[in-house]
Structures are given as C-alpha cells and as structure tokens.
C-alpha cells in the first residue's frame, strides 16, 4: 500500500484520473493494479472466513467464464 500512497503524492489526481486517459506510465499502472489488488483482498478476506479469498475468486471467474 506504501507504493500506492507514494503514487498519490506524485500524481495528485490519483486515483480519480479521467478514464479517457488510458496512457498511464508504468508507475501509474502499477499503482492502480496494487490499489485494485488491495481493494479486492480487503473485500474478500472476511467474506467467508472458512474459504480463502483466492478460492472465492476462482469460483467467481469460473462462473463468469460459463456465461
């Protein structure tokens, strides 16, 4: 999360940059990737404490692939 906070200081609009600007630097891309990973990790960690979140994510992706 420290990496994401560092990006926020360098890029004041982070993470609210316009979606029309799809040309991110490697640093910006990595910061958005890390932020997304952190958000999903936090959301799913306590979703079902008996099942690891990676298993839940595998189920979700499998169900999406079937549609």
PQR file with spaces between the fields and no chain letter, atoms N, CA, C, O and H, PARSE charges and radii, in Angstrom:
ATOM       1  N    UNK     1       0.824   -1.193    0.000 -0.4000 1.5000
ATOM       2  CA   UNK     1       0.000    0.000    0.000 -0.0000 2.0000
ATOM       3  C    UNK     1       0.869    1.257    0.000  0.5500 1.7000
ATOM       4  O    UNK     1       0.438    2.325   -0.437 -0.5500 1.4000
ATOM       5  N    UNK     2       2.096    1.113    0.497 -0.4000 1.5000
ATOM       6  CA   UNK     2       3.009    2.253    0.517 -0.0000 2.0000
ATOM       7  C    UNK     2       3.271    2.742   -0.899  0.5500 1.7000
ATOM       8  O    UNK     2       3.348    3.948   -1.135 -0.5500 1.4000
ATOM       9  H    UNK     2       2.445    0.246    0.853  0.4000 1.0000
ATOM      10  N    UNK     3       3.409    1.808   -1.851 -0.4000 1.5000
ATOM      11  CA   UNK     3       3.644    2.180   -3.245 -0.0000 2.0000
ATOM      12  C    UNK     3       2.494    3.041   -3.763  0.5500 1.7000
ATOM      13  O    UNK     3       2.711    4.034   -4.458 -0.5500 1.4000
ATOM      14  H    UNK     3       3.346    0.829   -1.659  0.4000 1.0000
ATOM      15  N    UNK     4       1.283    2.653   -3.421 -0.4000 1.5000
ATOM      16  CA   UNK     4       0.105    3.398   -3.869 -0.0000 2.0000
ATOM      17  C    UNK     4       0.099    4.784   -3.246  0.5500 1.7000
ATOM      18  O    UNK     4      -0.191    5.764   -3.931 -0.5500 1.4000
ATOM      19  H    UNK     4       1.106    1.846   -2.857  0.4000 1.0000
ATOM      20  N    UNK     5       0.408    4.884   -1.981 -0.4000 1.5000
ATOM      21  CA   UNK     5       0.439    6.195   -1.322 -0.0000 2.0000
ATOM      22  C    UNK     5       1.511    7.097   -1.931  0.5500 1.7000
ATOM      23  O    UNK     5       1.309    8.306   -2.048 -0.5500 1.4000
ATOM      24  H    UNK     5       0.644    4.088   -1.423  0.4000 1.0000
ATOM      25  N    UNK     6       2.633    6.527   -2.314 -0.4000 1.5000
ATOM      26  CA   UNK     6       3.678    7.307   -2.960 -0.0000 2.0000
ATOM      27  C    UNK     6       3.205    7.854   -4.295  0.5500 1.7000
ATOM      28  O    UNK     6       3.510    8.997   -4.637 -0.5500 1.4000
ATOM      29  H    UNK     6       2.797    5.545   -2.219  0.4000 1.0000
ATOM      30  N    UNK     7       2.467    7.058   -5.053 -0.4000 1.5000
ATOM      31  CA   UNK     7       1.934    7.498   -6.338 -0.0000 2.0000
ATOM      32  C    UNK     7       0.938    8.624   -6.131  0.5500 1.7000
ATOM      33  O    UNK     7       0.876    9.560   -6.927 -0.5500 1.4000
ATOM      34  H    UNK     7       2.220    6.130   -4.775  0.4000 1.0000
ATOM      35  N    UNK     8       0.168    8.534   -5.073 -0.4000 1.5000
ATOM      36  CA   UNK     8      -0.829    9.564   -4.771 -0.0000 2.0000
ATOM      37  C    UNK     8      -0.147   10.914   -4.536  0.5500 1.7000
ATOM      38  O    UNK     8      -0.685   11.956   -4.910 -0.5500 1.4000
ATOM      39  H    UNK     8       0.218    7.773   -4.426  0.4000 1.0000
ATOM      40  N    UNK     9       1.016   10.897   -3.927 -0.4000 1.5000
ATOM      41  CA   UNK     9       1.741   12.146   -3.693 -0.0000 2.0000
ATOM      42  C    UNK     9       2.314   12.720   -4.994  0.5500 1.7000
ATOM      43  O    UNK     9       2.320   13.936   -5.189 -0.5500 1.4000
ATOM      44  H    UNK     9       1.454   10.051   -3.623  0.4000 1.0000
ATOM      45  N    UNK    10       2.791   11.851   -5.873 -0.4000 1.5000
ATOM      46  CA   UNK    10       3.374   12.310   -7.140 -0.0000 2.0000
ATOM      47  C    UNK    10       2.315   12.720   -8.152  0.5500 1.7000
ATOM      48  O    UNK    10       2.541   13.621   -8.960 -0.5500 1.4000
ATOM      49  H    UNK    10       2.786   10.863   -5.715  0.4000 1.0000
ATOM      50  N    UNK    11       1.155   12.060   -8.111 -0.4000 1.5000
ATOM      51  CA   UNK    11       0.073   12.324   -9.062 -0.0000 2.0000
ATOM      52  C    UNK    11      -1.172   12.718   -8.266  0.5500 1.7000
ATOM      53  O    UNK    11      -1.946   11.846   -7.872 -0.5500 1.4000
ATOM      54  H    UNK    11       0.971   11.328   -7.454  0.4000 1.0000
ATOM      55  N    UNK    12      -1.380   14.009   -8.023 -0.4000 1.5000
ATOM      56  CA   UNK    12      -2.455   14.476   -7.139 -0.0000 2.0000
ATOM      57  C    UNK    12      -3.859   13.994   -7.525  0.5500 1.7000
ATOM      58  O    UNK    12      -4.715   13.866   -6.650 -0.5500 1.4000
ATOM      59  H    UNK    12      -0.751   14.718   -8.342  0.4000 1.0000
ATOM      60  N    UNK    13      -4.113   13.730   -8.785 -0.4000 1.5000
ATOM      61  CA   UNK    13      -5.460   13.280   -9.191 -0.0000 2.0000
ATOM      62  C    UNK    13      -5.679   11.797   -8.926  0.5500 1.7000
ATOM      63  O    UNK    13      -6.812   11.324   -9.020 -0.5500 1.4000
ATOM      64  H    UNK    13      -3.417   13.834   -9.496  0.4000 1.0000
ATOM      65  N    UNK    14      -4.632   11.055   -8.598 -0.4000 1.5000
ATOM      66  CA   UNK    14      -4.745    9.625   -8.315 -0.0000 2.0000
ATOM      67  C    UNK    14      -5.646    9.409   -7.116  0.5500 1.7000
ATOM      68  O    UNK    14      -5.466   10.111   -6.121 -0.5500 1.4000
ATOM      69  H    UNK    14      -3.712   11.440   -8.521  0.4000 1.0000
ATOM      70  N    UNK    15      -6.583    8.512   -7.132 -0.4000 1.5000
ATOM      71  CA   UNK    15      -6.967    7.594   -8.190 -0.0000 2.0000
ATOM      72  C    UNK    15      -8.175    8.068   -8.986  0.5500 1.7000
ATOM      73  O    UNK    15      -8.969    7.248   -9.447 -0.5500 1.4000
ATOM      74  H    UNK    15      -6.730    7.942   -7.940  0.4000 1.0000
ATOM      75  N    UNK    16      -8.325    9.362   -9.153 -0.4000 1.5000
ATOM      76  CA   UNK    16      -9.511    9.898   -9.830 -0.0000 2.0000
ATOM      77  C    UNK    16      -9.198   10.472  -11.207  0.5500 1.7000
ATOM      78  O    UNK    16      -9.847   11.420  -11.648 -0.5500 1.4000
ATOM      79  H    UNK    16      -7.680   10.029   -8.778  0.4000 1.0000
ATOM      80  N    UNK    17      -8.217    9.907  -11.878 -0.4000 1.5000
ATOM      81  CA   UNK    17      -7.885   10.378  -13.218 -0.0000 2.0000
ATOM      82  C    UNK    17      -8.984    9.980  -14.194  0.5500 1.7000
ATOM      83  O    UNK    17      -9.630    8.947  -14.021 -0.5500 1.4000
ATOM      84  H    UNK    17      -7.690    9.137  -11.520  0.4000 1.0000
ATOM      85  N    UNK    18      -9.193   10.785  -15.199 -0.4000 1.5000
ATOM      86  CA   UNK    18     -10.246   10.515  -16.182 -0.0000 2.0000
ATOM      87  C    UNK    18      -9.998    9.183  -16.883  0.5500 1.7000
ATOM      88  O    UNK    18      -8.861    8.847  -17.213 -0.5500 1.4000
ATOM      89  H    UNK    18      -8.668   11.625  -15.340  0.4000 1.0000
ATOM      90  N    UNK    19     -11.057    8.440  -17.103 -0.4000 1.5000
ATOM      91  CA   UNK    19     -10.918    7.155  -17.793 -0.0000 2.0000
ATOM      92  C    UNK    19     -10.633    7.349  -19.281  0.5500 1.7000
ATOM      93  O    UNK    19     -10.248    6.400  -19.965 -0.5500 1.4000
ATOM      94  H    UNK    19     -11.981    8.712  -16.834  0.4000 1.0000
ATOM      95  N    UNK    20     -10.815    8.555  -19.780 -0.4000 1.5000
ATOM      96  CA   UNK    20     -10.490    8.818  -21.184 -0.0000 2.0000
ATOM      97  C    UNK    20      -8.977    8.819  -21.408  0.5500 1.7000
ATOM      98  O    UNK    20      -8.517    8.641  -22.536 -0.5500 1.4000
ATOM      99  H    UNK    20     -11.128    9.326  -19.224  0.4000 1.0000
ATOM     100  N    UNK    21      -8.207    9.018  -20.346 -0.4000 1.5000
ATOM     101  CA   UNK    21      -6.748    8.980  -20.443 -0.0000 2.0000
ATOM     102  C    UNK    21      -6.280    7.569  -20.116  0.5500 1.7000
ATOM     103  O    UNK    21      -6.115    7.221  -18.946 -0.5500 1.4000
ATOM     104  H    UNK    21      -8.581    9.162  -19.429  0.4000 1.0000
ATOM     105  N    UNK    22      -6.069    6.765  -21.138 -0.4000 1.5000
ATOM     106  CA   UNK    22      -5.669    5.378  -20.953 -0.0000 2.0000
ATOM     107  C    UNK    22      -4.164    5.188  -21.098  0.5500 1.7000
ATOM     108  O    UNK    22      -3.687    4.053  -21.113 -0.5500 1.4000
ATOM     109  H    UNK    22      -6.203    7.047  -22.087  0.4000 1.0000
ATOM     110  N    UNK    23      -3.422    6.260  -21.203 -0.4000 1.5000
ATOM     111  CA   UNK    23      -1.980    6.168  -21.395 -0.0000 2.0000
ATOM     112  C    UNK    23      -1.266    6.445  -20.081  0.5500 1.7000
ATOM     113  O    UNK    23      -0.755    7.541  -19.850 -0.5500 1.4000
ATOM     114  H    UNK    23      -3.809    7.181  -21.190  0.4000 1.0000
ATOM     115  N    UNK    24      -1.241    5.427  -19.224 -0.4000 1.5000
ATOM     116  CA   UNK    24      -0.589    5.553  -17.931 -0.0000 2.0000
ATOM     117  C    UNK    24       0.873    5.148  -18.052  0.5500 1.7000
ATOM     118  O    UNK    24       1.236    4.290  -18.857 -0.5500 1.4000
ATOM     119  H    UNK    24      -1.656    4.537  -19.411  0.4000 1.0000
ATOM     120  N    UNK    25       1.696    5.784  -17.239 -0.4000 1.5000
ATOM     121  CA   UNK    25       3.089    5.342  -17.159 -0.0000 2.0000
ATOM     122  C    UNK    25       3.110    3.987  -16.455  0.5500 1.7000
ATOM     123  O    UNK    25       2.111    3.566  -15.870 -0.5500 1.4000
ATOM     124  H    UNK    25       1.402    6.481  -16.585  0.4000 1.0000
ATOM     125  N    UNK    26       4.242    3.319  -16.516 -0.4000 1.5000
ATOM     126  CA   UNK    26       4.357    2.023  -15.845 -0.0000 2.0000
ATOM     127  C    UNK    26       4.106    2.178  -14.346  0.5500 1.7000
ATOM     128  O    UNK    26       3.480    1.319  -13.725 -0.5500 1.4000
ATOM     129  H    UNK    26       5.053    3.660  -16.991  0.4000 1.0000
ATOM     130  N    UNK    27       4.592    3.271  -13.768 -0.4000 1.5000
ATOM     131  CA   UNK    27       4.378    3.526  -12.339 -0.0000 2.0000
ATOM     132  C    UNK    27       2.901    3.705  -12.017  0.5500 1.7000
ATOM     133  O    UNK    27       2.403    3.149  -11.039 -0.5500 1.4000
ATOM     134  H    UNK    27       5.100    3.970  -14.272  0.4000 1.0000
ATOM     135  N    UNK    28       2.194    4.488  -12.846 -0.4000 1.5000
ATOM     136  CA   UNK    28       0.764    4.699  -12.614 -0.0000 2.0000
ATOM     137  C    UNK    28      -0.005    3.394  -12.762  0.5500 1.7000
ATOM     138  O    UNK    28      -0.880    3.095  -11.949 -0.5500 1.4000
ATOM     139  H    UNK    28       2.598    4.940  -13.641  0.4000 1.0000
ATOM     140  N    UNK    29       0.310    2.620  -13.785 -0.4000 1.5000
ATOM     141  CA   UNK    29      -0.367    1.345  -13.998 -0.0000 2.0000
ATOM     142  C    UNK    29      -0.174    0.443  -12.789  0.5500 1.7000
ATOM     143  O    UNK    29      -1.129   -0.163  -12.304 -0.5500 1.4000
ATOM     144  H    UNK    29       1.021    2.863  -14.445  0.4000 1.0000
ATOM     145  N    UNK    30       1.058    0.352  -12.300 -0.4000 1.5000
ATOM     146  CA   UNK    30       1.351   -0.497  -11.146 -0.0000 2.0000
ATOM     147  C    UNK    30       0.612   -0.008   -9.904  0.5500 1.7000
ATOM     148  O    UNK    30       0.151   -0.819   -9.101 -0.5500 1.4000
ATOM     149  H    UNK    30       1.834    0.844  -12.693  0.4000 1.0000
ATOM     150  N    UNK    31       0.497    1.298   -9.740 -0.4000 1.5000
ATOM     151  CA   UNK    31      -0.230    1.833   -8.588 -0.0000 2.0000
ATOM     152  C    UNK    31      -1.710    1.464   -8.662  0.5500 1.7000
ATOM     153  O    UNK    31      -2.297    1.082   -7.649 -0.5500 1.4000
ATOM     154  H    UNK    31       0.872    1.956  -10.392  0.4000 1.0000
ATOM     155  N    UNK    32      -2.322    1.571   -9.843 -0.4000 1.5000
ATOM     156  CA   UNK    32      -3.729    1.178   -9.990 -0.0000 2.0000
ATOM     157  C    UNK    32      -3.901   -0.326   -9.794  0.5500 1.7000
ATOM     158  O    UNK    32      -4.882   -0.768   -9.195 -0.5500 1.4000
ATOM     159  H    UNK    32      -1.845    1.881  -10.665  0.4000 1.0000
ATOM     160  N    UNK    33      -2.942   -1.117  -10.304 -0.4000 1.5000
ATOM     161  CA   UNK    33      -3.007   -2.563  -10.111 -0.0000 2.0000
ATOM     162  C    UNK    33      -2.923   -2.902   -8.627  0.5500 1.7000
ATOM     163  O    UNK    33      -3.697   -3.719   -8.130 -0.5500 1.4000
ATOM     164  H    UNK    33      -2.146   -0.758  -10.791  0.4000 1.0000
ATOM     165  N    UNK    34      -1.990   -2.278   -7.925 -0.4000 1.5000
ATOM     166  CA   UNK    34      -1.819   -2.537   -6.495 -0.0000 2.0000
ATOM     167  C    UNK    34      -3.055   -2.098   -5.711  0.5500 1.7000
ATOM     168  O    UNK    34      -3.478   -2.785   -4.781 -0.5500 1.4000
ATOM     169  H    UNK    34      -1.361   -1.614   -8.330  0.4000 1.0000
ATOM     170  N    UNK    35      -3.629   -0.965   -6.080 -0.4000 1.5000
ATOM     171  CA   UNK    35      -4.840   -0.488   -5.408 -0.0000 2.0000
ATOM     172  C    UNK    35      -5.995   -1.456   -5.625  0.5500 1.7000
ATOM     173  O    UNK    35      -6.732   -1.761   -4.687 -0.5500 1.4000
ATOM     174  H    UNK    35      -3.286   -0.407   -6.836  0.4000 1.0000
ATOM     175  N    UNK    36      -6.159   -1.938   -6.849 -0.4000 1.5000
ATOM     176  CA   UNK    36      -7.218   -2.907   -7.140 -0.0000 2.0000
ATOM     177  C    UNK    36      -7.020   -4.206   -6.385  0.5500 1.7000
ATOM     178  O    UNK    36      -7.975   -4.768   -5.849 -0.5500 1.4000
ATOM     179  H    UNK    36      -5.560   -1.690   -7.610  0.4000 1.0000
ATOM     180  N    UNK    37      -5.780   -4.689   -6.338 -0.4000 1.5000
ATOM     181  CA   UNK    37      -5.489   -5.918   -5.605 -0.0000 2.0000
ATOM     182  C    UNK    37      -5.817   -5.740   -4.129  0.5500 1.7000
ATOM     183  O    UNK    37      -6.432   -6.612   -3.515 -0.5500 1.4000
ATOM     184  H    UNK    37      -5.004   -4.233   -6.773  0.4000 1.0000
ATOM     185  N    UNK    38      -5.409   -4.617   -3.566 -0.4000 1.5000
ATOM     186  CA   UNK    38      -5.665   -4.339   -2.152 -0.0000 2.0000
ATOM     187  C    UNK    38      -7.171   -4.272   -1.875  0.5500 1.7000
ATOM     188  O    UNK    38      -7.642   -4.820   -0.878 -0.5500 1.4000
ATOM     189  H    UNK    38      -4.909   -3.909   -4.065  0.4000 1.0000
ATOM     190  N    UNK    39      -7.920   -3.605   -2.748 -0.4000 1.5000
ATOM     191  CA   UNK    39      -9.369   -3.475   -2.552 -0.0000 2.0000
ATOM     192  C    UNK    39     -10.056   -4.836   -2.579  0.5500 1.7000
ATOM     193  O    UNK    39     -10.898   -5.126   -1.730 -0.5500 1.4000
ATOM     194  H    UNK    39      -7.537   -3.159   -3.557  0.4000 1.0000
ATOM     195  N    UNK    40      -9.701   -5.664   -3.545 -0.4000 1.5000
ATOM     196  CA   UNK    40     -10.311   -6.999   -3.646 -0.0000 2.0000
ATOM     197  C    UNK    40      -9.877   -7.869   -2.478  0.5500 1.7000
ATOM     198  O    UNK    40     -10.687   -8.608   -1.918 -0.5500 1.4000
ATOM     199  H    UNK    40      -9.017   -5.428   -4.235  0.4000 1.0000
ATOM     200  N    UNK    41      -8.612   -7.788   -2.109 -0.4000 1.5000
ATOM     201  CA   UNK    41      -8.113   -8.566   -0.975 -0.0000 2.0000
ATOM     202  C    UNK    41      -8.870   -8.205    0.297  0.5500 1.7000
ATOM     203  O    UNK    41      -9.285   -9.091    1.045 -0.5500 1.4000
ATOM     204  H    UNK    41      -7.955   -7.187   -2.564  0.4000 1.0000
ATOM     205  N    UNK    42      -9.052   -6.916    0.546 -0.4000 1.5000
ATOM     206  CA   UNK    42      -9.781   -6.475    1.745 -0.0000 2.0000
ATOM     207  C    UNK    42     -11.245   -6.896    1.688  0.5500 1.7000
ATOM     208  O    UNK    42     -11.816   -7.297    2.703 -0.5500 1.4000
ATOM     209  H    UNK    42      -8.715   -6.197   -0.062  0.4000 1.0000
ATOM     210  N    UNK    43     -11.851   -6.807    0.517 -0.4000 1.5000
ATOM     211  CA   UNK    43     -13.271   -7.147    0.381 -0.0000 2.0000
ATOM     212  C    UNK    43     -13.522   -8.631    0.573  0.5500 1.7000
ATOM     213  O    UNK    43     -14.529   -9.020    1.164 -0.5500 1.4000
ATOM     214  H    UNK    43     -11.388   -6.481   -0.307  0.4000 1.0000
ATOM     215  N    UNK    44     -12.619   -9.459    0.080 -0.4000 1.5000
ATOM     216  CA   UNK    44     -12.865  -10.898    0.107 -0.0000 2.0000
ATOM     217  C    UNK    44     -12.233  -11.617    1.289  0.5500 1.7000
ATOM     218  O    UNK    44     -12.599  -12.759    1.570 -0.5500 1.4000
ATOM     219  H    UNK    44     -11.801   -9.143   -0.401  0.4000 1.0000
ATOM     220  N    UNK    45     -11.311  -10.999    1.979 -0.4000 1.5000
ATOM     221  CA   UNK    45     -10.632  -11.671    3.080 -0.0000 2.0000
ATOM     222  C    UNK    45     -11.620  -12.135    4.140  0.5500 1.7000
ATOM     223  O    UNK    45     -11.486  -13.241    4.662 -0.5500 1.4000
ATOM     224  H    UNK    45     -11.013  -10.072    1.751  0.4000 1.0000
ATOM     225  N    UNK    46     -12.600  -11.316    4.463 -0.4000 1.5000
ATOM     226  CA   UNK    46     -13.549  -11.671    5.513 -0.0000 2.0000
ATOM     227  C    UNK    46     -14.908  -12.083    4.962  0.5500 1.7000
ATOM     228  O    UNK    46     -15.861  -12.248    5.724 -0.5500 1.4000
ATOM     229  H    UNK    46     -12.709  -10.418    4.038  0.4000 1.0000
ATOM     230  N    UNK    47     -15.004  -12.248    3.663 -0.4000 1.5000
ATOM     231  CA   UNK    47     -16.287  -12.618    3.061 -0.0000 2.0000
ATOM     232  C    UNK    47     -16.754  -13.976    3.557  0.5500 1.7000
ATOM     233  O    UNK    47     -17.926  -14.143    3.895 -0.5500 1.4000
ATOM     234  H    UNK    47     -14.230  -12.114    3.044  0.4000 1.0000
ATOM     235  N    UNK    48     -15.869  -14.925    3.603 -0.4000 1.5000
ATOM     236  CA   UNK    48     -16.182  -16.263    4.108 -0.0000 2.0000
ATOM     237  C    UNK    48     -14.892  -16.779    4.716  0.5500 1.7000
ATOM     238  O    UNK    48     -14.021  -17.280    4.005 -0.5500 1.4000
ATOM     239  H    UNK    48     -14.917  -14.789    3.328  0.4000 1.0000
ATOM     240  N    UNK    49     -14.771  -16.660    6.009 -0.4000 1.5000
ATOM     241  CA   UNK    49     -13.505  -16.958    6.667 -0.0000 2.0000
ATOM     242  C    UNK    49     -13.109  -18.420    6.573  0.5500 1.7000
ATOM     243  O    UNK    49     -11.961  -18.761    6.856 -0.5500 1.4000
ATOM     244  H    UNK    49     -15.478  -16.253    6.587  0.4000 1.0000
ATOM     245  N    UNK    50     -14.031  -19.294    6.184 -0.4000 1.5000
ATOM     246  CA   UNK    50     -13.677  -20.706    6.068 -0.0000 2.0000
ATOM     247  C    UNK    50     -13.101  -21.035    4.693  0.5500 1.7000
ATOM     248  O    UNK    50     -12.534  -22.111    4.499 -0.5500 1.4000
ATOM     249  H    UNK    50     -14.964  -19.017    5.954  0.4000 1.0000
ATOM     250  N    UNK    51     -13.243  -20.113    3.738 -0.4000 1.5000
ATOM     251  CA   UNK    51     -12.743  -20.339    2.379 -0.0000 2.0000
ATOM     252  C    UNK    51     -11.776  -19.207    2.033  0.5500 1.7000
ATOM     253  O    UNK    51     -12.156  -18.038    2.100 -0.5500 1.4000
ATOM     254  H    UNK    51     -13.703  -19.240    3.896  0.4000 1.0000
ATOM     255  N    UNK    52     -10.533  -19.531    1.664 -0.4000 1.5000
ATOM     256  CA   UNK    52      -9.588  -18.473    1.283 -0.0000 2.0000
ATOM     257  C    UNK    52     -10.130  -17.646    0.118  0.5500 1.7000
ATOM     258  O    UNK    52     -10.813  -18.175   -0.759 -0.5500 1.4000
ATOM     259  H    UNK    52     -10.224  -20.481    1.610  0.4000 1.0000
ATOM     260  N    UNK    53      -9.824  -16.341    0.109 -0.4000 1.5000
ATOM     261  CA   UNK    53     -10.385  -15.464   -0.920 -0.0000 2.0000
ATOM     262  C    UNK    53      -9.955  -15.879   -2.311  0.5500 1.7000
ATOM     263  O    UNK    53     -10.701  -15.661   -3.266 -0.5500 1.4000
ATOM     264  H    UNK    53      -9.270  -15.910    0.821  0.4000 1.0000
ATOM     265  N    UNK    54      -8.790  -16.466   -2.462 -0.4000 1.5000
ATOM     266  CA   UNK    54      -8.365  -16.895   -3.802 -0.0000 2.0000
ATOM     267  C    UNK    54      -9.298  -17.981   -4.336  0.5500 1.7000
ATOM     268  O    UNK    54      -9.558  -18.040   -5.538 -0.5500 1.4000
ATOM     269  H    UNK    54      -8.184  -16.643   -1.687  0.4000 1.0000
ATOM     270  N    UNK    55      -9.798  -18.833   -3.454 -0.4000 1.5000
ATOM     271  CA   UNK    55     -10.762  -19.854   -3.864 -0.0000 2.0000
ATOM     272  C    UNK    55     -12.066  -19.187   -4.283  0.5500 1.7000
ATOM     273  O    UNK    55     -12.678  -19.581   -5.276 -0.5500 1.4000
ATOM     274  H    UNK    55      -9.587  -18.785   -2.477  0.4000 1.0000
ATOM     275  N    UNK    56     -12.493  -18.177   -3.526 -0.4000 1.5000
ATOM     276  CA   UNK    56     -13.704  -17.439   -3.894 -0.0000 2.0000
ATOM     277  C    UNK    56     -13.537  -16.769   -5.254  0.5500 1.7000
ATOM     278  O    UNK    56     -14.454  -16.776   -6.075 -0.5500 1.4000
ATOM     279  H    UNK    56     -11.996  -17.857   -2.719  0.4000 1.0000
ATOM     280  N    UNK    57     -12.361  -16.192   -5.487 -0.4000 1.5000
ATOM     281  CA   UNK    57     -12.103  -15.535   -6.762 -0.0000 2.0000
ATOM     282  C    UNK    57     -12.097  -16.549   -7.894  0.5500 1.7000
ATOM     283  O    UNK    57     -12.620  -16.270   -8.973 -0.5500 1.4000
ATOM     284  H    UNK    57     -11.616  -16.187   -4.821  0.4000 1.0000
ATOM     285  N    UNK    58     -11.513  -17.720   -7.668 -0.4000 1.5000
ATOM     286  CA   UNK    58     -11.532  -18.774   -8.686 -0.0000 2.0000
ATOM     287  C    UNK    58     -12.963  -19.149   -9.041  0.5500 1.7000
ATOM     288  O    UNK    58     -13.287  -19.326  -10.216 -0.5500 1.4000
ATOM     289  H    UNK    58     -11.088  -17.946   -6.792  0.4000 1.0000
ATOM     290  N    UNK    59     -13.821  -19.271   -8.034 -0.4000 1.5000
ATOM     291  CA   UNK    59     -15.236  -19.594   -8.285 -0.0000 2.0000
ATOM     292  C    UNK    59     -15.905  -18.502   -9.105  0.5500 1.7000
ATOM     293  O    UNK    59     -16.630  -18.784  -10.058 -0.5500 1.4000
ATOM     294  H    UNK    59     -13.559  -19.127   -7.080  0.4000 1.0000
ATOM     295  N    UNK    60     -15.656  -17.257   -8.728 -0.4000 1.5000
ATOM     296  CA   UNK    60     -16.252  -16.130   -9.442 -0.0000 2.0000
ATOM     297  C    UNK    60     -15.821  -16.132  -10.909  0.5500 1.7000
ATOM     298  O    UNK    60     -16.657  -15.991  -11.802 -0.5500 1.4000
ATOM     299  H    UNK    60     -15.066  -17.028   -7.954  0.4000 1.0000
ATOM     300  N    UNK    61     -14.535  -16.289  -11.154 -0.4000 1.5000
ATOM     301  CA   UNK    61     -14.037  -16.290  -12.531 -0.0000 2.0000
ATOM     302  C    UNK    61     -14.563  -17.484  -13.320  0.5500 1.7000
ATOM     303  O    UNK    61     -14.865  -17.355  -14.506 -0.5500 1.4000
ATOM     304  H    UNK    61     -13.857  -16.403  -10.428  0.4000 1.0000
ATOM     305  N    UNK    62     -14.676  -18.638  -12.677 -0.4000 1.5000
ATOM     306  CA   UNK    62     -15.220  -19.818  -13.335 -0.0000 2.0000
ATOM     307  C    UNK    62     -16.673  -19.573  -13.738  0.5500 1.7000
ATOM     308  O    UNK    62     -17.071  -19.882  -14.861 -0.5500 1.4000
ATOM     309  H    UNK    62     -14.431  -18.742  -11.713  0.4000 1.0000
ATOM     310  N    UNK    63     -17.465  -19.015  -12.816 -0.4000 1.5000
ATOM     311  CA   UNK    63     -18.867  -18.724  -13.122 -0.0000 2.0000
ATOM     312  C    UNK    63     -18.995  -17.703  -14.248  0.5500 1.7000
ATOM     313  O    UNK    63     -19.869  -17.832  -15.106 -0.5500 1.4000
ATOM     314  H    UNK    63     -17.142  -18.764  -11.904  0.4000 1.0000
ATOM     315  N    UNK    64     -18.133  -16.693  -14.249 -0.4000 1.5000
ATOM     316  CA   UNK    64     -18.171  -15.692  -15.322 -0.0000 2.0000
ATOM     317  C    UNK    64     -17.810  -16.311  -16.664  0.5500 1.7000
ATOM     318  O    UNK    64     -18.391  -15.956  -17.690 -0.5500 1.4000
ATOM     319  H    UNK    64     -17.423  -16.589  -13.552  0.4000 1.0000
ATOM     320  N    UNK    65     -16.863  -17.228  -16.664 -0.4000 1.5000
ATOM     321  CA   UNK    65     -16.438  -17.873  -17.910 -0.0000 2.0000
ATOM     322  C    UNK    65     -17.547  -18.737  -18.500  0.5500 1.7000
ATOM     323  O    UNK    65     -17.615  -18.911  -19.717 -0.5500 1.4000
ATOM     324  H    UNK    65     -16.391  -17.517  -15.831  0.4000 1.0000
ATOM     325  N    UNK    66     -18.415  -19.280  -17.650 -0.4000 1.5000
ATOM     326  CA   UNK    66     -19.511  -20.124  -18.137 -0.0000 2.0000
ATOM     327  C    UNK    66     -20.581  -19.307  -18.848  0.5500 1.7000
ATOM     328  O    UNK    66     -21.325  -19.853  -19.663 -0.5500 1.4000
ATOM     329  H    UNK    66     -18.360  -19.139  -16.662  0.4000 1.0000
ATOM     330  N    UNK    67     -20.676  -18.020  -18.562 -0.4000 1.5000
ATOM     331  CA   UNK    67     -21.749  -17.193  -19.135 -0.0000 2.0000
ATOM     332  C    UNK    67     -21.426  -16.707  -20.508  0.5500 1.7000
ATOM     333  O    UNK    67     -22.229  -16.002  -21.119 -0.5500 1.4000
ATOM     334  H    UNK    67     -20.072  -17.576  -17.900  0.4000 1.0000
